[in-house]
Coordinates of C-alpha atoms in Angstrom, one line a residue:
Chain A
M1 CA 37.1 -6.1 20.2
L2 CA 35.4 -3.8 22.9
G3 CA 38.1 -1.4 22.2
T4 CA 36.1 1.5 23.7
W5 CA 35.6 -0.4 27.0
S6 CA 38.3 0.4 29.5
D7 CA 40.1 -2.4 31.1
G8 CA 38.6 -3.2 34.5
P9 CA 36.0 -5.2 36.2
T10 CA 33.0 -4.4 34.0
K11 CA 34.7 -5.3 30.8
S12 CA 36.1 -8.5 32.4
A13 CA 32.8 -9.4 33.6
I14 CA 31.5 -9.3 30.2
V15 CA 34.4 -11.2 28.6
D16 CA 34.4 -13.8 31.3
F17 CA 30.5 -14.3 30.9
V18 CA 31.0 -14.7 27.1
G19 CA 33.9 -17.0 27.5
R20 CA 32.0 -19.3 29.9
V21 CA 28.8 -19.8 27.9
T22 CA 30.9 -20.4 24.7
T23 CA 33.3 -22.7 26.3
E24 CA 32.5 -26.4 26.7
G25 CA 32.0 -26.9 30.4
P26 CA 29.1 -26.4 33.0
N27 CA 28.1 -23.1 31.7
Y28 CA 28.1 -23.8 27.9
V29 CA 25.0 -22.6 26.0
V30 CA 24.4 -23.7 22.6
P31 CA 24.3 -20.8 20.1
E32 CA 20.6 -20.8 19.1
E33 CA 19.9 -20.2 22.9
R34 CA 22.5 -17.2 23.1
V35 CA 19.9 -14.7 23.2
A36 CA 20.5 -11.2 24.4
V37 CA 17.9 -8.4 24.6
F38 CA 18.7 -4.7 24.8
D39 CA 16.5 -1.7 26.0
N40 CA 17.0 1.1 23.5
D41 CA 16.5 4.6 25.2
G42 CA 19.2 5.2 27.5
T43 CA 20.9 1.8 26.8
L44 CA 21.7 2.0 23.1
W45 CA 21.1 5.6 22.6
C46 CA 20.7 8.8 24.2
E47 CA 17.4 9.5 26.0
K48 CA 18.0 13.0 27.4
P49 CA 17.0 15.7 27.5
I50 CA 13.8 14.0 25.9
Y51 CA 13.1 10.7 24.2
I52 CA 14.2 11.0 20.7
Q53 CA 10.7 9.6 19.7
L54 CA 9.1 12.2 21.8
D55 CA 10.9 14.9 19.6
F56 CA 9.3 13.1 16.6
I57 CA 5.8 13.4 18.1
V58 CA 6.2 17.1 19.3
R59 CA 6.9 18.0 15.8
R60 CA 4.0 16.0 14.4
L61 CA 1.6 17.3 17.2
A62 CA 2.6 20.8 16.2
E63 CA 2.1 20.3 12.5
K64 CA -1.3 18.9 13.4
A65 CA -2.1 21.7 15.5
A66 CA -0.9 24.2 12.8
A67 CA -3.3 22.3 10.3
D68 CA -6.3 22.3 12.8
G69 CA -6.4 25.6 14.9
S70 CA -9.0 24.3 17.2
L71 CA -6.4 22.0 18.7
A72 CA -4.0 24.7 19.8
D73 CA -5.6 25.3 23.1
Q74 CA -5.8 21.6 24.3
Q75 CA -2.9 19.4 25.5
P76 CA -0.8 18.0 24.2
Y77 CA -1.0 20.2 21.0
K78 CA -0.6 23.4 23.2
A79 CA 2.7 22.2 24.8
A80 CA 3.8 21.0 21.4
V81 CA 3.2 24.3 19.7
A82 CA 4.8 26.3 22.5
G83 CA 7.9 24.0 22.4
D84 CA 7.1 23.2 26.1
L85 CA 9.2 19.9 26.3
Q86 CA 9.1 20.0 30.0
W87 CA 5.3 19.2 29.9
F88 CA 6.3 15.9 27.7
G89 CA 9.3 15.0 29.7
G90 CA 7.1 15.4 33.0
A91 CA 4.4 13.2 31.8
I92 CA 6.9 10.3 31.3
T93 CA 8.7 11.1 34.5
K94 CA 5.4 11.1 36.5
H95 CA 4.6 7.6 34.8
Y96 CA 7.6 6.1 36.4
Q97 CA 6.6 7.6 39.8
G98 CA 3.2 6.1 39.4
N99 CA 1.0 9.1 38.2
D100 CA -0.4 8.6 34.6
T101 CA -2.5 11.4 34.5
D102 CA -0.6 13.5 31.8
L103 CA 0.6 10.4 30.2
K104 CA -2.9 9.5 29.3
V105 CA -3.5 12.9 27.6
L106 CA -0.2 12.5 25.7
A107 CA -1.1 9.0 24.7
G108 CA -4.4 10.2 23.4
G109 CA -2.8 12.6 21.2
I110 CA -0.1 10.2 20.1
M111 CA -2.6 7.3 19.2
S112 CA -4.5 9.7 16.9
L113 CA -1.6 11.1 15.1
H114 CA -0.9 8.3 12.4
A115 CA -4.5 6.9 12.6
S116 CA -5.5 5.4 9.2
M117 CA -2.0 5.7 7.8
T118 CA -0.4 2.4 6.3
V119 CA 2.7 1.1 8.0
D120 CA 4.6 1.7 4.8
D121 CA 3.7 5.6 4.9
H122 CA 4.3 5.8 8.4
A123 CA 7.9 4.2 7.8
A124 CA 8.4 6.9 5.4
L125 CA 7.6 9.7 7.7
V126 CA 9.9 8.4 10.4
G127 CA 12.8 8.1 7.9
K128 CA 12.3 11.5 7.0
F129 CA 12.6 12.7 10.6
Y130 CA 15.7 10.7 11.1
A131 CA 17.3 12.3 7.9
E132 CA 16.6 15.9 9.1
A133 CA 16.6 16.0 12.8
N134 CA 19.6 16.7 15.3
H135 CA 19.9 16.4 19.0
P136 CA 19.0 19.6 20.9
T137 CA 22.2 20.1 22.8
L138 CA 24.8 17.5 21.7
G139 CA 25.4 19.1 18.3
R140 CA 25.0 15.9 16.3
P141 CA 22.3 14.1 14.3
Y142 CA 20.1 11.8 16.2
L143 CA 21.5 8.9 14.2
N144 CA 25.0 9.5 15.8
C145 CA 23.5 9.5 19.3
T146 CA 24.0 5.8 19.8
Y147 CA 26.5 4.6 22.4
T148 CA 29.7 3.2 20.3
P149 CA 30.6 0.9 23.3
M150 CA 27.0 -0.8 23.1
V151 CA 27.2 -0.9 19.4
E152 CA 30.6 -2.7 19.9
L153 CA 29.1 -4.8 22.3
L154 CA 26.4 -5.9 20.1
R155 CA 29.1 -6.9 17.3
Y156 CA 31.2 -8.8 20.1
L157 CA 28.2 -10.9 21.1
E158 CA 27.4 -11.8 17.6
T159 CA 30.8 -12.7 16.8
N160 CA 30.3 -15.3 19.7
G161 CA 27.3 -16.6 18.5
F162 CA 24.7 -14.5 20.2
T163 CA 21.6 -13.2 18.5
C164 CA 20.7 -9.8 19.7
Y165 CA 17.2 -8.3 20.0
I166 CA 16.1 -4.7 21.1
V167 CA 13.2 -4.7 23.6
S168 CA 12.2 -1.2 24.1
G169 CA 9.4 0.9 25.6
G170 CA 9.8 3.1 22.5
G171 CA 7.7 2.3 19.6
R172 CA 8.5 -0.6 17.4
D173 CA 7.8 1.0 14.1
F174 CA 9.7 4.1 15.2
M175 CA 13.0 2.2 15.6
R176 CA 12.7 -0.5 12.7
P177 CA 13.3 2.1 10.0
V178 CA 16.9 2.7 11.3
T179 CA 18.0 -0.2 13.6
S180 CA 19.6 -2.1 10.7
Q181 CA 21.8 0.8 9.8
I182 CA 22.7 2.1 13.3
Y183 CA 22.7 -1.2 15.3
G184 CA 22.9 -4.0 12.7
I185 CA 19.7 -5.2 14.2
P186 CA 17.1 -5.9 11.5
P187 CA 13.2 -5.2 11.9
E188 CA 12.3 -8.7 13.0
R189 CA 14.5 -8.5 15.9
V190 CA 13.0 -5.2 17.4
V191 CA 10.4 -5.6 19.9
G192 CA 8.6 -2.4 21.2
T193 CA 5.4 -0.5 21.9
A194 CA 3.0 -0.6 19.2
Q195 CA -0.6 0.5 18.1
N196 CA -3.3 -1.8 16.8
L197 CA -3.3 -2.4 13.1
K198 CA -6.2 -3.2 10.8
F199 CA -5.9 -5.3 7.7
E200 CA -7.8 -3.9 4.6
G201 CA -7.6 -6.0 1.4
A202 CA -9.2 -6.3 -2.0
D203 CA -8.5 -7.4 -5.5
G204 CA -5.7 -9.7 -4.3
H205 CA -3.8 -6.9 -2.5
G206 CA -3.8 -5.6 1.2
E207 CA -2.5 -2.9 3.4
L208 CA -2.2 -2.6 7.2
L209 CA -3.6 0.6 8.5
I210 CA -2.6 2.1 12.1
Q211 CA -5.4 2.3 14.4
P212 CA -5.8 5.0 17.2
A213 CA -5.5 2.5 20.1
L214 CA -2.6 0.9 22.0
D215 CA -1.7 -2.7 21.0
V216 CA 1.2 -3.3 23.3
F217 CA 3.1 -0.9 25.9
D218 CA 6.2 -2.8 26.0
D219 CA 7.6 -1.5 29.3
G220 CA 8.0 -3.2 33.0
P221 CA 6.4 -6.7 33.4
E222 CA 5.2 -6.4 29.6
K223 CA 8.8 -6.7 28.4
P224 CA 9.4 -10.4 29.4
V225 CA 5.9 -11.3 27.9
R226 CA 6.8 -9.7 24.8
I227 CA 10.3 -11.6 24.7
W228 CA 8.5 -14.9 25.0
S229 CA 5.9 -13.9 22.4
R230 CA 8.4 -12.8 20.1
I231 CA 11.4 -15.2 20.6
G232 CA 10.0 -17.9 22.6
R233 CA 13.3 -18.2 24.5
R234 CA 14.6 -16.9 27.8
P235 CA 17.6 -14.5 27.4
I236 CA 21.0 -15.1 28.9
L237 CA 22.1 -11.8 28.6
S238 CA 20.1 -8.5 29.2
A239 CA 20.8 -4.7 29.4
G240 CA 18.8 -1.9 30.5
N241 CA 19.0 1.4 32.3
S242 CA 15.7 2.2 33.9
N243 CA 13.1 0.9 36.3
G244 CA 11.0 -0.2 33.1
D245 CA 13.8 -2.6 32.3
D246 CA 13.9 -4.2 35.8
E247 CA 11.3 -7.2 35.1
M248 CA 13.3 -8.0 31.8
L249 CA 16.5 -8.3 33.8
H250 CA 14.7 -10.5 36.3
Y251 CA 13.4 -12.8 33.4
S252 CA 17.0 -13.4 32.1
G253 CA 18.6 -16.6 32.9
K254 CA 17.0 -19.8 34.2
P255 CA 17.4 -20.3 37.9
G256 CA 20.9 -21.8 38.7
A257 CA 22.0 -21.0 35.0
A258 CA 24.6 -18.5 34.0
A259 CA 23.3 -15.1 32.9
M260 CA 24.3 -11.6 32.7
R261 CA 22.2 -8.4 33.5
L262 CA 23.7 -5.0 32.7
V263 CA 22.5 -1.8 34.0
V264 CA 23.9 1.3 32.3
L265 CA 24.5 4.0 34.8
H266 CA 24.3 7.5 33.5
D267 CA 27.0 9.2 35.5
D268 CA 28.8 11.2 32.9
G269 CA 27.5 14.7 32.7
E270 CA 30.6 15.9 30.8
R271 CA 30.2 13.7 27.8
E272 CA 26.4 12.7 28.1
F273 CA 24.0 13.2 31.0
D274 CA 24.4 12.6 34.8
Y275 CA 21.0 11.2 36.1
T276 CA 19.4 8.3 38.1
A277 CA 15.8 9.5 38.3
G278 CA 13.6 6.7 37.1
A279 CA 16.4 4.1 37.7
E280 CA 15.9 4.0 41.6
R281 CA 14.5 0.4 41.5
I282 CA 16.8 -1.3 39.0
L283 CA 19.9 0.2 40.5
D284 CA 18.8 -1.0 44.0
H285 CA 18.3 -4.5 42.5
A286 CA 21.6 -4.3 40.9
D287 CA 23.0 -4.0 44.2
Q288 CA 21.0 -6.6 45.8
F289 CA 21.4 -9.4 43.2
G290 CA 24.9 -8.6 42.0
W291 CA 23.9 -7.4 38.4
T292 CA 26.5 -5.6 36.5
V293 CA 26.5 -1.8 36.7
V294 CA 28.1 -0.1 33.6
S295 CA 29.5 3.4 34.4
M296 CA 29.6 5.5 31.4
K297 CA 32.2 7.6 33.0
N298 CA 34.6 5.0 34.0
D299 CA 33.8 1.9 31.8
W300 CA 33.8 3.6 28.4
T301 CA 36.7 5.4 26.7
T302 CA 34.3 7.2 24.3
V303 CA 30.4 7.6 24.3
F304 CA 29.6 8.9 20.8
G305 CA 31.1 8.0 17.4
D306 CA 31.1 9.7 14.2
Chain B
M1 CA 16.1 -30.3 -4.9
L2 CA 12.2 -30.4 -4.8
G3 CA 12.6 -34.1 -5.6
T4 CA 9.2 -35.1 -4.4
W5 CA 7.5 -32.3 -6.5
S6 CA 6.3 -33.8 -10.0
D7 CA 7.6 -31.9 -13.0
G8 CA 4.7 -29.9 -14.3
P9 CA 3.5 -26.3 -14.1
T10 CA 3.3 -25.9 -10.2
K11 CA 7.0 -26.9 -9.9
S12 CA 8.0 -24.8 -12.6
A13 CA 6.2 -21.8 -11.3
I14 CA 7.9 -22.1 -8.0
V15 CA 11.3 -22.6 -9.5
D16 CA 10.7 -19.6 -12.0
F17 CA 9.8 -17.4 -9.0
V18 CA 12.7 -18.3 -7.1
G19 CA 14.9 -17.8 -10.0
R20 CA 13.5 -14.4 -10.7
V21 CA 13.8 -12.8 -7.3
T22 CA 17.3 -14.3 -6.8
T23 CA 18.7 -13.2 -10.1
E24 CA 19.8 -9.6 -10.9
G25 CA 17.0 -7.8 -13.0
P26 CA 13.6 -6.2 -12.7
N27 CA 12.2 -8.9 -10.0
Y28 CA 15.5 -9.1 -7.8
V29 CA 14.8 -9.1 -4.1
V30 CA 17.6 -8.7 -1.6
P31 CA 18.1 -11.7 0.7
E32 CA 16.9 -10.0 3.8
E33 CA 13.5 -9.2 1.9
R34 CA 13.1 -12.6 0.9
V35 CA 10.6 -13.6 3.6
A36 CA 8.3 -16.6 3.3
V37 CA 5.2 -17.2 5.4
F38 CA 3.7 -20.7 5.6
D39 CA 0.3 -21.6 7.3
N40 CA 0.7 -24.9 9.3
D41 CA -2.4 -27.1 9.8
G42 CA -3.4 -28.4 6.4
T43 CA -0.6 -26.7 4.6
L44 CA 2.7 -28.1 6.4
W45 CA 1.2 -30.9 8.4
C46 CA -2.2 -33.0 8.2
E47 CA -5.4 -31.4 9.8
K48 CA -7.6 -34.3 9.4
P49 CA -9.8 -35.9 10.9
I50 CA -9.2 -33.3 13.5
Y51 CA -6.4 -30.6 14.2
I52 CA -3.5 -32.1 16.1
Q53 CA -3.8 -29.7 18.7
L54 CA -7.4 -30.3 19.1
D55 CA -6.4 -34.0 19.8
F56 CA -4.0 -32.7 22.5
I57 CA -6.8 -30.5 23.9
V58 CA -9.4 -33.2 23.9
R59 CA -7.1 -35.4 26.0
R60 CA -6.3 -32.7 28.2
L61 CA -9.9 -31.8 28.7
A62 CA -10.7 -35.5 29.4
E63 CA -8.0 -35.7 32.2
K64 CA -9.5 -32.4 33.7
A65 CA -13.1 -33.9 33.8
A66 CA -11.6 -37.2 35.4
A67 CA -10.1 -35.1 38.1
D68 CA -13.2 -33.1 38.8
G69 CA -16.3 -34.9 38.2
S70 CA -18.6 -31.9 38.3
L71 CA -17.2 -31.0 34.7
A72 CA -18.3 -34.2 33.1
D73 CA -21.8 -33.1 32.2
Q74 CA -20.7 -29.7 30.6
Q75 CA -19.3 -29.0 27.3
P76 CA -16.5 -29.2 26.3
Y77 CA -15.7 -31.7 28.7
K78 CA -18.6 -33.9 28.2
A79 CA -17.6 -34.2 24.6
A80 CA -13.9 -34.8 25.3
V81 CA -15.1 -37.7 27.9
A82 CA -17.2 -39.4 25.3
G83 CA -14.6 -39.0 22.6
D84 CA -17.1 -37.1 20.5
L85 CA -14.6 -35.5 18.1
Q86 CA -17.4 -34.4 15.7
W87 CA -18.5 -31.9 18.5
F88 CA -15.0 -30.4 18.4
G89 CA -14.6 -30.5 14.6
G90 CA -17.9 -29.2 14.3
A91 CA -17.1 -26.1 16.4
I92 CA -14.3 -25.2 14.1
T93 CA -16.2 -25.7 10.9
K94 CA -18.9 -23.8 12.2
H95 CA -16.5 -20.9 12.8
Y96 CA -15.3 -20.8 9.3
Q97 CA -19.2 -20.6 8.2
G98 CA -19.6 -17.8 10.4
N99 CA -21.3 -19.4 13.5
D100 CA -19.1 -19.0 16.5
T101 CA -21.5 -20.5 19.3
D102 CA -19.7 -23.8 20.0
L103 CA -16.2 -22.3 19.3
K104 CA -16.7 -19.9 22.5
V105 CA -17.8 -22.7 24.7
L106 CA -14.6 -24.7 23.5
A107 CA -12.3 -21.6 23.7
G108 CA -13.6 -21.2 27.6
G109 CA -12.4 -24.7 28.2
I110 CA -9.2 -24.2 26.3
M111 CA -8.4 -20.9 27.9
S112 CA -8.6 -22.5 31.6
L113 CA -6.9 -25.7 30.7
H114 CA -3.2 -24.4 31.3
A115 CA -4.2 -21.3 33.6
S116 CA -1.3 -20.4 36.0
M117 CA 1.2 -22.9 34.4
T118 CA 4.4 -21.6 33.3
V119 CA 5.4 -21.5 29.7
D120 CA 8.3 -23.8 30.5
D121 CA 6.0 -26.3 32.1
H122 CA 3.5 -26.1 29.3
A123 CA 6.3 -26.8 26.8
A124 CA 7.2 -30.0 28.5
L125 CA 3.6 -31.2 28.7
V126 CA 3.3 -30.3 24.8
G127 CA 6.5 -32.4 24.4
K128 CA 5.2 -35.3 26.2
F129 CA 2.0 -35.3 24.0
Y130 CA 4.0 -35.3 20.8
A131 CA 6.3 -38.1 22.0
E132 CA 3.4 -40.3 22.7
A133 CA 0.6 -39.5 20.4
N134 CA -0.2 -41.2 16.9
H135 CA -2.6 -40.1 14.1
P136 CA -5.8 -41.8 14.6
T137 CA -6.2 -43.2 10.9
L138 CA -2.8 -42.7 9.1
G139 CA -1.1 -45.2 11.3
R140 CA 2.0 -43.0 11.9
P141 CA 3.0 -40.6 14.8
Y142 CA 2.0 -37.2 14.5
L143 CA 5.5 -35.8 14.1
N144 CA 5.4 -37.9 10.8
C145 CA 2.4 -36.2 9.5
T146 CA 4.3 -33.3 7.9
Y147 CA 4.2 -33.0 4.2
T148 CA 7.5 -33.9 2.6
P149 CA 7.1 -31.9 -0.2
M150 CA 6.4 -28.8 1.9
V151 CA 9.5 -29.5 4.1
E152 CA 11.5 -29.7 0.9
L153 CA 10.1 -26.4 -0.4
L154 CA 11.3 -24.8 3.0
R155 CA 14.7 -26.2 2.5
Y156 CA 14.8 -25.1 -1.2
L157 CA 13.7 -21.4 -0.4
E158 CA 16.3 -21.2 2.5
T159 CA 19.1 -22.5 0.1
N160 CA 18.0 -19.5 -2.1
G161 CA 18.3 -17.0 0.8
F162 CA 14.7 -17.0 2.0
T163 CA 13.9 -16.9 5.7
C164 CA 10.8 -19.1 6.4
Y165 CA 8.2 -18.3 9.1
I166 CA 5.1 -20.4 10.3
V167 CA 2.1 -18.1 10.5
S168 CA -0.6 -20.4 12.0
G169 CA -4.1 -20.1 13.6
G170 CA -2.9 -23.2 15.8
G171 CA -1.3 -22.5 19.2
R172 CA 2.2 -20.6 18.9
D173 CA 3.4 -22.4 22.0
F174 CA 1.8 -25.7 20.9
M175 CA 3.9 -25.6 17.7
R176 CA 7.2 -24.2 19.0
P177 CA 8.4 -27.2 21.0
V178 CA 8.9 -29.2 17.7
T179 CA 9.1 -26.8 14.9
S180 CA 13.1 -27.0 14.8
Q181 CA 13.0 -30.8 14.9
I182 CA 10.2 -31.2 12.0
Y183 CA 10.5 -28.1 9.8
G184 CA 13.9 -26.7 10.7
I185 CA 11.9 -23.4 11.7
P186 CA 13.2 -22.1 15.4
P187 CA 10.8 -20.8 18.0
E188 CA 11.3 -17.2 17.1
R189 CA 10.1 -17.7 13.6
V190 CA 6.7 -19.1 14.7
V191 CA 3.7 -17.0 14.8
G192 CA 0.4 -18.2 16.1
T193 CA -2.6 -18.0 18.5
A194 CA -1.7 -17.4 22.0
Q195 CA -3.0 -16.9 25.5
N196 CA -2.3 -13.8 27.6
L197 CA 0.9 -14.3 29.8
K198 CA 1.6 -12.7 33.1
F199 CA 5.1 -12.0 34.5
E200 CA 5.8 -12.9 38.1
G201 CA 9.2 -12.2 39.6
A202 CA 11.1 -11.8 42.8
D203 CA 14.6 -12.0 44.2
G204 CA 16.2 -11.6 40.9
H205 CA 14.3 -14.2 38.9
G206 CA 11.0 -14.5 37.0
E207 CA 8.5 -16.6 35.4
L208 CA 5.7 -16.3 32.7
L209 CA 2.4 -17.6 33.7
I210 CA -0.3 -18.6 31.2
Q211 CA -3.6 -16.6 31.8
P212 CA -7.2 -17.7 31.0
A213 CA -7.6 -15.2 28.1
L214 CA -6.9 -15.0 24.6
D215 CA -4.0 -12.5 23.7
V216 CA -4.2 -13.2 19.7
F217 CA -6.4 -15.3 17.5
D218 CA -3.8 -15.5 14.6
D219 CA -6.4 -16.2 11.8
G220 CA -7.9 -14.4 8.9
P221 CA -7.2 -10.7 8.9
E222 CA -5.1 -11.0 12.0
K223 CA -2.6 -12.9 10.1
P224 CA -1.2 -9.9 8.1
V225 CA -1.2 -8.0 11.5
R226 CA 0.9 -10.5 13.3
I227 CA 3.1 -10.9 10.3
W228 CA 4.2 -7.2 10.5
S229 CA 4.0 -7.1 14.2
R230 CA 6.6 -9.9 14.2
I231 CA 8.7 -9.7 11.1
G232 CA 8.4 -6.0 10.1
R233 CA 8.4 -6.9 6.4
R234 CA 5.9 -7.9 3.8
P235 CA 6.3 -11.4 2.6
I236 CA 7.0 -12.2 -1.0
L237 CA 6.0 -15.7 -0.7
S238 CA 3.0 -17.2 1.2
A239 CA 1.3 -20.5 1.5
G240 CA -2.0 -21.7 2.9
N241 CA -5.0 -23.8 2.3
S242 CA -8.1 -22.5 4.1
N243 CA -10.1 -19.3 4.1
G244 CA -8.3 -18.1 7.2
D245 CA -5.1 -17.8 5.0
D246 CA -6.8 -15.6 2.6
E247 CA -5.7 -12.3 4.0
M248 CA -2.3 -13.4 4.4
L249 CA -2.1 -14.2 0.7
H250 CA -3.6 -10.8 -0.1
Y251 CA -0.9 -9.1 2.1
S252 CA 2.0 -10.9 0.4
G253 CA 3.7 -8.9 -2.3
K254 CA 3.9 -5.1 -2.7
P255 CA 1.6 -3.9 -5.6
G256 CA 3.5 -4.6 -9.0
A257 CA 6.3 -6.4 -7.3
A258 CA 7.0 -10.1 -7.8
A259 CA 5.2 -12.4 -5.3
M260 CA 4.1 -16.1 -5.2
R261 CA 0.9 -17.2 -3.3
L262 CA 0.4 -20.9 -3.1
V263 CA -2.9 -22.9 -2.1
V264 CA -2.5 -26.3 -1.1
L265 CA -5.5 -28.2 -2.4
H266 CA -6.5 -31.3 -0.6
D267 CA -7.5 -33.7 -3.4
D268 CA -5.7 -36.9 -2.6
G269 CA -8.2 -39.1 -0.6
E270 CA -6.0 -42.1 -1.2
R271 CA -2.9 -40.8 0.2
E272 CA -4.2 -38.1 2.6
F273 CA -7.7 -36.4 2.6
D274 CA -10.1 -35.1 0.0
Y275 CA -12.0 -31.9 0.9
T276 CA -12.5 -28.4 0.1
A277 CA -14.7 -27.3 3.0
G278 CA -13.4 -24.3 4.7
A279 CA -11.4 -23.5 1.6
E280 CA -14.0 -22.0 -0.8
R281 CA -13.1 -18.4 -0.5
I282 CA -9.3 -18.9 -1.0
L283 CA -9.9 -21.3 -4.0
D284 CA -12.1 -18.8 -5.5
H285 CA -9.4 -16.2 -4.9
A286 CA -6.7 -18.4 -6.4
D287 CA -8.8 -18.7 -9.5
Q288 CA -9.5 -15.1 -9.6
F289 CA -6.0 -13.6 -9.1
G290 CA -3.9 -16.2 -10.6
W291 CA -2.5 -17.6 -7.3
T292 CA -0.9 -21.0 -7.7
V293 CA -2.9 -24.1 -6.5
V294 CA -0.8 -27.1 -5.3
S295 CA -2.6 -30.3 -6.1
M296 CA -1.4 -32.9 -3.5
K297 CA -2.5 -35.6 -6.0
N298 CA -0.8 -34.3 -9.0
D299 CA 2.1 -32.2 -7.9
W300 CA 3.5 -34.3 -5.2
T301 CA 5.1 -37.7 -5.8
T302 CA 4.8 -38.4 -2.2
V303 CA 2.9 -37.0 0.7
F304 CA 4.5 -38.2 4.1
G305 CA 8.1 -39.3 4.9
D306 CA 9.3 -41.6 7.5

């Protein structure tokens, strides 16, 4: 297993850690406590040049503006119609730099996009997007933009009695329709950002309708909160790649107990992308606390599969 | 299996339903979609004369009033110190009758009880309560106040490929420390009411601190919302006993697809308690929509185990 991981200190650290927590001795962890949590964007699948979910949202915003001409002069519709992806990427980059002005405008547009839709209809819409959409520069469907070595890691951990969860700043219900297929992680193990839902029922049946307000923004310090809320256990392995994962890595492992924190470093401009913007703090902390940095360039023999 | 269920129409309905969804044919359901949700208080364990959690809270409130004399004249501390359980039970009964005045006073007291405590310290406190506390009239520890036939039902469903969740108006973190032991349901499958949590971290470690505010009141129309949030699937079997479970039963089963809704009827004053207060609406709906009413008196050969 881990055949697409190059031999070296990173792979050895993973194998050593898994060996220690699964072997009788001072670091042994019972299987039910072998909880592993993974960020999604930039950790399990590609997040450049824009988040995959943002591509979905831009398409949906443009559709909405096409149906209602009065929107075309307003943000975020204006940028969506013009295909101005820099405006969208900028809104999120600015957030990680402490400026939420554009993100709030974008969030307002996103919140209203699927308002009053049932969660089932929304899942069908998301499924349609994945079936049709391709990555803009990598020349492959989005569903083939997962990192093969990370999917191998999920399987390797499961084989060793771990239970793996996704804990992402991305939309919970944007990921769920495909996580079983692409990661082998079922909907009940997907934690993410979500809008409010409202129950409406009558005559013995009921539906859940999406509401135009945020329930949870699953990023930064909210990630550990949602991990406890959903799982009720402290992870012993966590993996992320951006500052929004820093608190999740901090929360992994009880003081004095064995734990592994992985930070995926995007240093492979040839096979994927080369960037550290938005990862400054988590990389500092990896250095400071001895977390394991995964170099895409050096630690992975391949990045994407077929 | 289901050895403590009397032969008759209720047991037959359960066995027939499970047979239909696990056998190839028009009602077959793949194992991963065999989701079953159970209310806890009054459905899996005894809720009379007061909720078990309320006993815990009353003890904690009295401890707090003993440590701070200025509280002893205020509700809910006054009732806690006096052992006036009727005041507490009344606050909740009134809620189900549409009057939240006392519940708000009670909620304020509850919210502040464990403020700033870590979730781990809270779990230890809850564990201590279960280890010591006995039911006030049944003459048994609270942990032996689970309904044996319902625990058998959990095992029967699991044997048939179902995954069982608790979805309770009770405190998520009040149940989790014991649900594995008494129900075989692990923390990650316990959904319930919860207070806000705050992450605090430094130097590579982090803790979650309880905050004096409500995150989720998992009752009524919020139950389906939390089911979707946590599981991302619609249950095909649900069980409850009070009006607060009505929406959850409405949400179970897609229109036209096989589903089973169980309503536990407390009609056994000899072995348990005999009441329908707070269950008027769900019992009406059971009658109206053909949901299955479980008579504790007639359908169970025993109520409690050892």
